[in-house]
Short mmCIF file of C-alpha atoms in Angstrom, two decimals:
data_model
loop_
_atom_site.label_atom_id
_atom_site.label_comp_id
_atom_site.label_asym_id
_atom_site.label_seq_id
_atom_site.Cartn_x
_atom_site.Cartn_y
_atom_site.Cartn_z
CA MET A 1 106.83 76.64 146.62
CA ASN A 2 104.79 76.91 143.59
CA GLY A 3 106.41 80.10 142.35
CA LEU A 4 109.79 78.42 142.76
CA LYS A 5 108.35 75.40 140.47
CA LEU A 6 107.50 77.79 138.10
CA LEU A 7 110.53 80.07 138.02
CA THR A 8 113.04 76.77 138.06
CA ALA A 9 110.73 75.63 134.70
CA LEU A 10 110.96 78.96 133.05
CA PHE A 11 114.86 79.00 133.60
CA LEU A 12 115.10 75.25 132.13
CA LEU A 13 112.78 76.37 129.35
CA ILE A 14 115.34 79.58 128.59
CA ILE A 15 117.98 77.37 128.63
CA ALA A 16 116.92 74.15 126.30
CA ILE A 17 115.28 76.26 123.75
CA PRO A 18 118.66 77.96 122.25
CA LEU A 19 120.44 74.16 122.74
CA GLN A 20 117.90 72.37 120.13
CA GLN A 21 119.31 72.14 117.03
CA GLN A 22 117.84 73.96 114.19
CA PRO A 23 117.02 72.13 111.03
CA GLU A 24 118.68 72.62 108.01
CA GLY A 25 116.50 75.42 105.80
CA ILE A 26 113.87 75.75 108.43
CA ASN A 27 113.56 78.12 111.43
CA ILE A 28 111.60 77.02 114.43
CA THR A 29 110.04 79.55 116.01
CA ILE A 30 107.98 79.64 119.41
CA GLU A 31 105.85 82.41 120.39
CA LYS A 32 104.04 82.95 123.38
CA GLY A 33 101.00 84.74 123.72
CA HIS A 34 98.73 85.72 126.40
CA LYS A 35 97.23 82.18 127.14
CA LYS A 36 99.20 80.50 124.41
CA ILE A 37 102.15 79.24 122.77
CA THR A 38 102.51 78.84 119.28
CA TYR A 39 105.21 77.01 117.00
CA TYR A 40 106.05 78.59 113.77
CA ALA A 41 108.03 76.84 110.94
CA GLU A 42 110.08 79.10 108.48
CA ASN A 43 111.36 77.91 105.32
CA VAL A 44 114.58 80.52 104.61
CA THR A 45 115.44 78.38 101.31
CA ASP A 46 114.36 78.71 97.39
CA ASN A 47 112.72 75.12 97.83
CA ASP A 48 109.61 73.58 99.25
CA LEU A 49 110.18 71.28 102.05
CA ASP A 50 108.74 68.52 103.90
CA LEU A 51 108.90 69.09 107.95
CA PHE A 52 108.18 66.03 110.30
CA PHE A 53 106.91 67.81 113.66
CA LYS A 54 106.20 66.56 117.04
CA VAL A 55 105.82 68.05 120.14
CA ASN A 56 106.22 66.45 123.61
CA SER A 57 103.87 68.51 126.12
CA THR A 58 102.44 67.90 129.40
CA GLY A 59 100.12 70.24 131.06
CA PHE A 60 98.09 71.71 128.23
CA ARG A 61 94.50 71.85 126.95
CA ARG A 62 95.19 69.98 123.64
CA SER A 63 97.49 67.46 123.24
CA ALA A 64 100.26 68.18 120.46
CA ASP A 65 101.81 64.78 121.07
CA ARG A 66 100.69 63.58 117.65
CA PRO A 67 103.21 64.09 114.93
CA MET A 68 102.61 65.99 111.57
CA ILE A 69 104.09 66.35 108.13
CA GLU A 70 103.97 69.55 106.57
CA THR A 71 105.16 71.00 103.37
CA ILE A 72 106.70 74.33 103.80
CA PRO A 73 106.23 76.55 100.84
CA ALA A 74 110.01 78.31 99.85
CA LYS A 75 110.36 81.54 101.86
CA THR A 76 107.37 81.40 103.57
CA LYS A 77 106.15 81.16 107.35
CA LYS A 78 103.48 78.63 108.79
CA ALA A 79 101.91 77.87 112.30
CA LEU A 80 102.20 74.45 112.93
CA VAL A 81 101.02 74.11 116.52
CA THR A 82 99.12 76.18 119.33
CA LEU A 83 99.51 74.78 122.91
CA ILE A 84 97.05 76.55 125.38
CA PRO A 85 97.88 75.37 128.77
CA LEU A 86 95.60 74.55 131.81
CA LYS A 87 94.79 76.82 135.00
CA GLY A 88 97.23 75.74 137.51
CA LYS A 89 99.37 72.95 136.10
CA ASP A 90 102.88 73.15 135.40
CA THR A 91 103.84 73.02 131.65
CA THR A 92 106.57 71.52 129.96
CA HIS A 93 107.15 71.34 126.14
CA THR A 94 109.64 69.98 123.96
CA TYR A 95 109.65 69.37 120.00
CA ILE A 96 111.07 67.15 117.16
CA ALA A 97 111.64 68.79 113.76
CA VAL A 98 113.19 66.58 110.63
CA VAL A 99 113.46 68.11 106.87
CA THR A 100 113.19 66.17 104.11
CA LYS A 101 113.67 67.98 100.61
CA LYS A 102 110.37 67.54 98.65
CA GLU A 103 111.12 65.03 95.36
CA ASN A 104 108.40 62.51 95.07
CA ASN A 105 104.86 64.18 94.56
CA ILE A 106 102.26 61.51 95.47
CA GLU A 107 99.62 63.33 94.66
CA LEU A 108 96.62 62.70 92.52
CA ARG A 109 96.11 64.84 89.27
CA LYS A 110 92.89 65.29 87.34
CA THR A 111 94.21 62.95 84.78
CA ASP A 112 94.83 59.87 86.93
CA THR A 113 92.23 57.45 86.55
CA ILE A 114 91.10 55.12 89.63
CA VAL A 115 89.42 51.88 89.25
CA LYS A 116 87.38 50.29 91.98
CA ASP A 117 86.71 46.65 91.15
CA VAL A 118 83.90 45.41 93.80
CA MET A 119 83.26 41.84 93.78
CA ARG A 120 80.19 39.99 94.73
CA ILE A 121 79.52 36.89 96.14
CA ASP A 122 76.23 35.28 96.64
CA PRO A 123 76.77 32.39 99.12
CA LYS A 124 72.97 31.15 97.55
CA LYS A 125 74.51 30.50 94.36
CA GLN A 126 77.71 28.70 95.13
CA ASN A 127 75.81 25.40 96.11
#
């Protein structure tokens, strides 16, 4: 009975993965290791791209349900999430990926100045 569930889950997984639409400019690949499943993102364009990525999973050791935003440099492949299945549990995983062009860089530069004003109020002096 347990083998039938596993076989059914694998069959559905094999059918569902090719049906998921690849985001434009990024190829998402899934590599199955001995005791882990790793998601990779490969940027096939000549420009850096930002990737919003979220995995919905059950039956895994570490929850990967937290979304992430990663910058994938041009012509590179980057590991996103590694899933480790729990022993004796049925596992499922699907993903959501949204690609945006890297246009607005909001990183701080060394020339930027950050000023922090702290105002202290002494309650005794107010009276």
